[in-house]
Amino acid sequence: MDAILLQVLNGLDKGGAYALIALGLTLAFGTLGIVNFAHGALFMLGAFTAVSFNKLLTLQKVVLDTAHKTPWGDPVEIRTPYVEAMFGDFGKFMVDWSVPLSILVAIPVMLLIGVIMERGLIRHFYRRPHADQILVTFGLAIVLQEIVKHFFGANPIPQPAPHIFAGSADVGAWLGLAKGTIVYPWWRLIYFAFSAVVIAAVFAFLQLTTFGMVVRAGMRDRETVGLLGINIQRRFTIVFGLAAVVAGLAGVMYTPILPPNYHIGMEFLVLSFVVVVVGGMGSLGGAVAAGFLLGILQSFASMNEIKSLAPGIDQIIIYLVAVIILLVRPRGLMGRKGVMED
Amino acid sequence: MFAKTARGDWLLFAIFTAVVLAAPILFAPIGAGYPDLLQKFAIYGLFAIGFNILFGLTGYLSFGHAAFLGVGSYATVWMFKLLSMNVLPAVVVSVVLAGLFALLIGYVSLRRSGIYFSILTLAFAEMSYKLAYSVLTPITNGETGLQVRNLAKAGVVNFQHGDLRILDRAFGVVEHGVPMSNLFGIKMSGWPGFYFCAAALIIGFFIAMRISRSSFGMMLRAIKSNQNRLNYTGVNTRPYLLAAFVISGMYAGMAGALLAVTDPLAGAERMQWTASGEVVLMTIMGGAGTLLGPVLGASVIKYFENIFSAINENVLHQVFSWLPQGVQDVVVSILSLFVGEGWHLTLGLLFMLIVIFLPGGLMEGLGRIVSLFKRGKAASDAAQNGQEA
Amino acid sequence: MAILEIDNVNKTFGGLRALWEVNLKVEEGAVHAIIGPNGAGKSTLLNCLVGRLAPDTGRVIFAGREVLGHKPHEINQMGIARVFQTPEIFEDLTLLDNVMIPAMAKRDGSFRLNAWRRVAARAELREEAEQILEDVGLAEQRHVVCSALSRGDKRRLEMAMCLIQHPRLLLLDEPTAGMSRADTNATIDLLKKIGERGITKIIIEHDMHVVFSLASRISVLARGTFIAEGKPDEIKGNPKVQEAYLGGAQA
Ligand SMILES: Nc1ncnc2c1ncn2[C@@H]1O[C@H](COP(=O)(O)OP(=O)(O)OP(=O)(O)O)[C@@H](O)[C@H]1O
Ligand SMILES: [Mg+2]
């Protein structure tokens, strides 16, 4: 029982990341009709926004202390981050909380990147075949990740979670189980909660605002909304920007879980595409549900009991599910009938 | 460029063969006249020609063809280990195995079209890649990659210590040092290696040309143009697609085999989806659906990869040493983004530029230049004759 | 003898009854026109005949064989060819290729792996293809790529693509829509000419001039069911038909 619970928990954070990325992919596909292979790169850019912000915060002032000498006879260097020097304790707090604080930076940055991408490139591909869209965004993804590699190197860069979230929560004790049966890292719980909040926010935005209403109508029937004379162009841009922000935030918060490197996006992209297909192309609910479902399935597949039954299953479970879904129910779990079924 | 007549085809084939065979001389002036690079042109050219039979003719975009390349490489190295260092059995088995693997994957993937097809092929290829790294390590030797070893002492059947090579043993082949792949004794390194690949490329080109001109090829084009109409015309499109998929898988298997022939080593990274992306890129770059395009694209990419990745900052500093120091530093630091390690950035950019501005690839570009030239001539002719050309 | 028998076919889309208890017999060699207001279900009926849609219930017997449940290519191989309401041709191939393909499908069946012989070397097919293009008046443009054709020419090409297969039953969905008067008359002549070859035809048409110059029998479809059937003269004077058309026009 607790083993199962633990696996469910284990799947939640990864599932959250899949769901967030798949949500953006689906938004872009459902409204703009764009198959965006550069969406993973947006996740990666989000992660590196956090990395840059952290670097910025930890830029150090070097003061030479002539009173003390190192064993080599040089003056001792005292390094303090500028922010600490300037803001004292508040500065310390900022350094400690750099990952969550990066969210504030990432929102405008990712929005800008998304808008530039849509205006500069994606827009010209609305009427081109899907194959062309795949190809051009694939090229863009390579470009983005190579630029990041140039500036940040090829190695993963670990990011610390704030101190109070270090360590693990005894989830089992909360549920009235014996102490220590289910312990789970705090930050991964936070990640799950965070993804839930972002997803809820996106859905609220789409359900409750008139803007969202138009977008949803657009997802149902693009031609008609175009005919209504609503300025669809500008809305498309904003939707794409929104998708970029969601992917970016997913990336920011994931950095303490998995140290980002330049191709982290590609890995998530392939999986997220599979998630979208399983959920149903163009179905937002499907994307979210499939994200969590596959995350959890994956963590179950990596249990030793299961692995000994079917070796290697943890590596391929997601792809396997996708293949089966595509063959028996091509529109996906929650896709609408007739939408890209063949 | 060439008329669609039998004679035009033979002419095209003759020129192609001549260029490939004379490549060592022809490409020497641009610094590509050595076997290591030329055989890469040939191998990836073959890969792209095969990919084009699927993508270029039918429009079905597979993102998983690297899997067949990988199967070809693994099968070849295994044949080296089990049978003989002679390349013929290895190549034949590789092509057949890759074909069977393609039959399996194609049978399932082709039940869908469009982007679903792309994602299915991607999913299968990633599965293969992941499995090659994990459970299949006994066959693939995981991250280290599969290698050829010296002959085992008689009776030992442990591949960690030595290979079997039943045929070689039976024929009493004596090995000195690291075993080399060979064609009845001719070592497959250096120029002989290149010419072996070149022969494969020429044969592959010829087959592709025949396919493209056959009624099978016409059906494939019709699928790309309007699959619906074809169905209502009484054609069962799926077996045609499957045949194209398997043929292109066999080409990929052949290319993989040649990679292992020229360097007897097979690793899983050859199956990764970025490798599948590379062959898409080559095909598009040259011109999907054309005969020469894929080879052209593969060669151009491998050539620039070779040049660009060899350039480093020192070289750049030398080249721009005539600039004042400050300007020189700026120029070098910008350019260094695109060379050496940054070659992939250039590749990505090139890819985008081609898709955006020249969807027909380099062949279309050449065609445009030719027609521009012709039009210019025609216009002056027309002016003289007073009639529209 | 009836070559085609449609027996109690029903088709609904969601709540919409597109076809309701549809029965029809088409005699061999007849030119059977189906007329009716927009949205009556005419194209839907054809879609059921060629395997694009599966009706909810009913049977369709063609030359003694059940049609329903077969794939489009199988139905075509039985001898049914269709001209669509919006032209379905191979846009980026030449006209000659466009007619060669159905000719090959007719001769080689639904699949034949002929990957070696040059198409161009199959002289018999080529002659036949050029002849049919001549018949529909497109021979001049045989090496042109189809996307350059006018809408009327595309329609004629599609007709040629069907005719080269010598189908036993030809389905024509508004073959003259969007054509000029002259082109329409040329098409009527063409259809009369192929009538001499004994091909059974079902024609859906809004243009009454076309209907009355060609049809040997007319059925009237309104809101998914046949409301009248008979010789052209009988249909002309039928009050129910006039009512259906007027009602359809008002709706
Ligand atoms: N695939 C479909 N899904 C839902 N409704 C459909 C579908 N195809 C047709 N319909 C509906 O069925 C009805 C009949 O359509 P159909 O195209 O058969 O009419 P028609 O008689 O051919 O009209 P027209 O003369 O305009 O071509 C229409 O109301 C149409 O909207
Ligand atoms: Mg209609």
PDB file of C-alpha atoms in Angstrom, chain B residues 92-226:
ATOM      1  CA  VAL B  92      24.051  -8.772 -46.609  1.00  0.00           C
ATOM      2  CA  VAL B  93      22.872  -9.766 -43.147  1.00  0.00           C
ATOM      3  CA  SER B  94      22.703  -6.143 -42.019  1.00  0.00           C
ATOM      4  CA  VAL B  95      20.548  -5.088 -44.914  1.00  0.00           C
ATOM      5  CA  VAL B  96      18.197  -8.018 -44.437  1.00  0.00           C
ATOM      6  CA  LEU B  97      17.918  -7.462 -40.686  1.00  0.00           C
ATOM      7  CA  ALA B  98      17.319  -3.742 -41.082  1.00  0.00           C
ATOM      8  CA  GLY B  99      14.674  -4.571 -43.647  1.00  0.00           C
ATOM      9  CA  LEU B 100      12.906  -6.942 -41.277  1.00  0.00           C
ATOM     10  CA  PHE B 101      13.075  -4.407 -38.473  1.00  0.00           C
ATOM     11  CA  ALA B 102      11.661  -1.781 -40.803  1.00  0.00           C
ATOM     12  CA  LEU B 103       8.884  -4.147 -41.795  1.00  0.00           C
ATOM     13  CA  LEU B 104       7.885  -4.507 -38.170  1.00  0.00           C
ATOM     14  CA  ILE B 105       8.028  -0.818 -37.303  1.00  0.00           C
ATOM     15  CA  GLY B 106       6.564   0.259 -40.617  1.00  0.00           C
ATOM     16  CA  TYR B 107       3.665  -2.142 -40.327  1.00  0.00           C
ATOM     17  CA  VAL B 108       2.566  -0.498 -37.097  1.00  0.00           C
ATOM     18  CA  SER B 109       3.539   3.112 -37.823  1.00  0.00           C
ATOM     19  CA  LEU B 110       1.897   3.195 -41.239  1.00  0.00           C
ATOM     20  CA  ARG B 111      -1.489   2.612 -39.750  1.00  0.00           C
ATOM     21  CA  ARG B 112      -1.408   6.360 -39.148  1.00  0.00           C
ATOM     22  CA  SER B 113      -0.395   9.263 -41.328  1.00  0.00           C
ATOM     23  CA  GLY B 114       0.762  12.840 -40.935  1.00  0.00           C
ATOM     24  CA  ILE B 115       2.237  13.944 -37.663  1.00  0.00           C
ATOM     25  CA  TYR B 116       1.001  10.788 -35.935  1.00  0.00           C
ATOM     26  CA  PHE B 117       3.188   8.763 -38.237  1.00  0.00           C
ATOM     27  CA  SER B 118       6.164  10.962 -37.374  1.00  0.00           C
ATOM     28  CA  ILE B 119       5.560  10.557 -33.666  1.00  0.00           C
ATOM     29  CA  LEU B 120       5.093   6.801 -33.923  1.00  0.00           C
ATOM     30  CA  THR B 121       8.384   6.377 -35.742  1.00  0.00           C
ATOM     31  CA  LEU B 122      10.018   8.681 -33.220  1.00  0.00           C
ATOM     32  CA  ALA B 123       8.606   6.607 -30.371  1.00  0.00           C
ATOM     33  CA  PHE B 124       9.871   3.352 -31.866  1.00  0.00           C
ATOM     34  CA  ALA B 125      13.323   4.737 -32.506  1.00  0.00           C
ATOM     35  CA  GLU B 126      13.600   6.133 -28.981  1.00  0.00           C
ATOM     36  CA  MET B 127      12.479   2.790 -27.607  1.00  0.00           C
ATOM     37  CA  SER B 128      15.202   1.059 -29.581  1.00  0.00           C
ATOM     38  CA  TYR B 129      17.754   3.575 -28.394  1.00  0.00           C
ATOM     39  CA  LYS B 130      16.750   3.264 -24.750  1.00  0.00           C
ATOM     40  CA  LEU B 131      16.703  -0.518 -24.937  1.00  0.00           C
ATOM     41  CA  ALA B 132      20.102  -0.602 -26.601  1.00  0.00           C
ATOM     42  CA  TYR B 133      21.441   1.267 -23.607  1.00  0.00           C
ATOM     43  CA  SER B 134      19.715  -0.851 -20.975  1.00  0.00           C
ATOM     44  CA  VAL B 135      18.372  -4.388 -21.270  1.00  0.00           C
ATOM     45  CA  LEU B 136      20.002  -5.095 -24.566  1.00  0.00           C
ATOM     46  CA  THR B 137      23.526  -4.477 -23.283  1.00  0.00           C
ATOM     47  CA  PRO B 138      24.418  -8.137 -23.790  1.00  0.00           C
ATOM     48  CA  ILE B 139      23.904  -7.518 -27.495  1.00  0.00           C
ATOM     49  CA  THR B 140      24.933  -3.885 -27.776  1.00  0.00           C
ATOM     50  CA  ASN B 141      27.551  -3.630 -25.066  1.00  0.00           C
ATOM     51  CA  GLY B 142      25.806  -0.518 -23.758  1.00  0.00           C
ATOM     52  CA  GLU B 143      27.663   2.754 -23.556  1.00  0.00           C
ATOM     53  CA  THR B 144      31.017   1.320 -24.481  1.00  0.00           C
ATOM     54  CA  GLY B 145      29.702   0.201 -27.819  1.00  0.00           C
ATOM     55  CA  LEU B 146      30.157  -3.054 -29.628  1.00  0.00           C
ATOM     56  CA  GLN B 147      33.683  -3.784 -30.801  1.00  0.00           C
ATOM     57  CA  VAL B 148      35.603  -6.374 -32.718  1.00  0.00           C
ATOM     58  CA  ARG B 149      38.171  -8.305 -30.699  1.00  0.00           C
ATOM     59  CA  ASN B 150      40.918 -10.732 -31.487  1.00  0.00           C
ATOM     60  CA  LEU B 151      40.096 -14.335 -32.139  1.00  0.00           C
ATOM     61  CA  ALA B 152      39.312 -16.305 -29.025  1.00  0.00           C
ATOM     62  CA  LYS B 153      41.342 -19.332 -28.154  1.00  0.00           C
ATOM     63  CA  ALA B 154      39.719 -22.416 -29.571  1.00  0.00           C
ATOM     64  CA  GLY B 155      36.669 -23.478 -27.588  1.00  0.00           C
ATOM     65  CA  VAL B 156      36.151 -20.179 -25.740  1.00  0.00           C
ATOM     66  CA  VAL B 157      32.715 -18.716 -26.393  1.00  0.00           C
ATOM     67  CA  ASN B 158      32.935 -15.601 -24.279  1.00  0.00           C
ATOM     68  CA  PHE B 159      32.760 -12.413 -26.251  1.00  0.00           C
ATOM     69  CA  GLN B 160      34.450 -10.436 -23.535  1.00  0.00           C
ATOM     70  CA  HIS B 161      37.681 -12.177 -24.335  1.00  0.00           C
ATOM     71  CA  GLY B 162      37.606 -12.954 -27.975  1.00  0.00           C
ATOM     72  CA  ASP B 163      35.561 -13.440 -31.102  1.00  0.00           C
ATOM     73  CA  LEU B 164      34.398 -16.580 -32.800  1.00  0.00           C
ATOM     74  CA  ARG B 165      34.643 -15.837 -36.516  1.00  0.00           C
ATOM     75  CA  ILE B 166      33.633 -19.329 -37.582  1.00  0.00           C
ATOM     76  CA  LEU B 167      34.287 -18.786 -41.265  1.00  0.00           C
ATOM     77  CA  ASP B 168      37.684 -17.164 -40.808  1.00  0.00           C
ATOM     78  CA  ARG B 169      38.664 -19.951 -38.505  1.00  0.00           C
ATOM     79  CA  ALA B 170      37.480 -22.556 -40.978  1.00  0.00           C
ATOM     80  CA  PHE B 171      39.534 -20.975 -43.725  1.00  0.00           C
ATOM     81  CA  GLY B 172      42.501 -20.686 -41.442  1.00  0.00           C
ATOM     82  CA  VAL B 173      42.824 -16.897 -41.611  1.00  0.00           C
ATOM     83  CA  VAL B 174      45.661 -15.697 -39.452  1.00  0.00           C
ATOM     84  CA  GLU B 175      45.206 -12.393 -37.673  1.00  0.00           C
ATOM     85  CA  HIS B 176      47.990 -10.039 -36.770  1.00  0.00           C
ATOM     86  CA  GLY B 177      47.037  -7.326 -34.312  1.00  0.00           C
ATOM     87  CA  VAL B 178      43.647  -5.608 -34.443  1.00  0.00           C
ATOM     88  CA  PRO B 179      41.392  -7.434 -36.911  1.00  0.00           C
ATOM     89  CA  MET B 180      40.491  -5.359 -39.961  1.00  0.00           C
ATOM     90  CA  SER B 181      37.413  -5.697 -42.118  1.00  0.00           C
ATOM     91  CA  ASN B 182      38.267  -6.850 -45.599  1.00  0.00           C
ATOM     92  CA  LEU B 183      36.836  -7.865 -48.913  1.00  0.00           C
ATOM     93  CA  PHE B 184      38.499 -11.184 -49.724  1.00  0.00           C
ATOM     94  CA  GLY B 185      41.720  -9.944 -48.297  1.00  0.00           C
ATOM     95  CA  ILE B 186      41.564  -6.312 -49.433  1.00  0.00           C
ATOM     96  CA  LYS B 187      41.616  -4.230 -46.278  1.00  0.00           C
ATOM     97  CA  MET B 188      38.654  -1.867 -46.004  1.00  0.00           C
ATOM     98  CA  SER B 189      40.603   1.135 -44.872  1.00  0.00           C
ATOM     99  CA  GLY B 190      41.954   4.046 -46.852  1.00  0.00           C
ATOM    100  CA  TRP B 191      41.098   4.164 -50.533  1.00  0.00           C
ATOM    101  CA  PRO B 192      39.764   0.615 -50.860  1.00  0.00           C
ATOM    102  CA  GLY B 193      37.350   1.471 -48.050  1.00  0.00           C
ATOM    103  CA  PHE B 194      36.184   4.509 -49.936  1.00  0.00           C
ATOM    104  CA  TYR B 195      35.746   2.640 -53.175  1.00  0.00           C
ATOM    105  CA  PHE B 196      33.693  -0.019 -51.468  1.00  0.00           C
ATOM    106  CA  CYS B 197      31.354   2.694 -50.132  1.00  0.00           C
ATOM    107  CA  ALA B 198      31.378   4.399 -53.512  1.00  0.00           C
ATOM    108  CA  ALA B 199      30.292   1.192 -55.212  1.00  0.00           C
ATOM    109  CA  ALA B 200      27.451   0.867 -52.727  1.00  0.00           C
ATOM    110  CA  LEU B 201      26.447   4.472 -53.357  1.00  0.00           C
ATOM    111  CA  ILE B 202      26.440   4.001 -57.109  1.00  0.00           C
ATOM    112  CA  ILE B 203      24.336   0.873 -56.899  1.00  0.00           C
ATOM    113  CA  GLY B 204      22.016   2.554 -54.416  1.00  0.00           C
ATOM    114  CA  PHE B 205      21.648   5.539 -56.696  1.00  0.00           C
ATOM    115  CA  PHE B 206      20.855   3.336 -59.645  1.00  0.00           C
ATOM    116  CA  ILE B 207      18.170   1.445 -57.748  1.00  0.00           C
ATOM    117  CA  ALA B 208      16.651   4.677 -56.492  1.00  0.00           C
ATOM    118  CA  MET B 209      16.599   5.996 -60.030  1.00  0.00           C
ATOM    119  CA  ARG B 210      14.802   2.942 -61.299  1.00  0.00           C
ATOM    120  CA  ILE B 211      12.287   3.116 -58.461  1.00  0.00           C
ATOM    121  CA  SER B 212      11.668   6.754 -59.080  1.00  0.00           C
ATOM    122  CA  ARG B 213      10.888   6.154 -62.754  1.00  0.00           C
ATOM    123  CA  SER B 214       8.832   3.002 -62.238  1.00  0.00           C
ATOM    124  CA  SER B 215       5.110   2.689 -61.773  1.00  0.00           C
ATOM    125  CA  PHE B 216       5.826   1.965 -58.116  1.00  0.00           C
ATOM    126  CA  GLY B 217       7.569   5.325 -57.891  1.00  0.00           C
ATOM    127  CA  MET B 218       4.666   7.002 -59.587  1.00  0.00           C
ATOM    128  CA  MET B 219       2.266   5.494 -57.062  1.00  0.00           C
ATOM    129  CA  LEU B 220       4.437   6.813 -54.243  1.00  0.00           C
ATOM    130  CA  ARG B 221       4.332  10.296 -55.724  1.00  0.00           C
ATOM    131  CA  ALA B 222       0.598   9.987 -56.091  1.00  0.00           C
ATOM    132  CA  ILE B 223       0.370   9.155 -52.379  1.00  0.00           C
ATOM    133  CA  LYS B 224       2.170  12.366 -51.567  1.00  0.00           C
ATOM    134  CA  SER B 225      -0.011  14.322 -53.918  1.00  0.00           C
ATOM    135  CA  ASN B 226      -3.443  13.000 -52.957  1.00  0.00           C
TER     136      ASN B 226
END
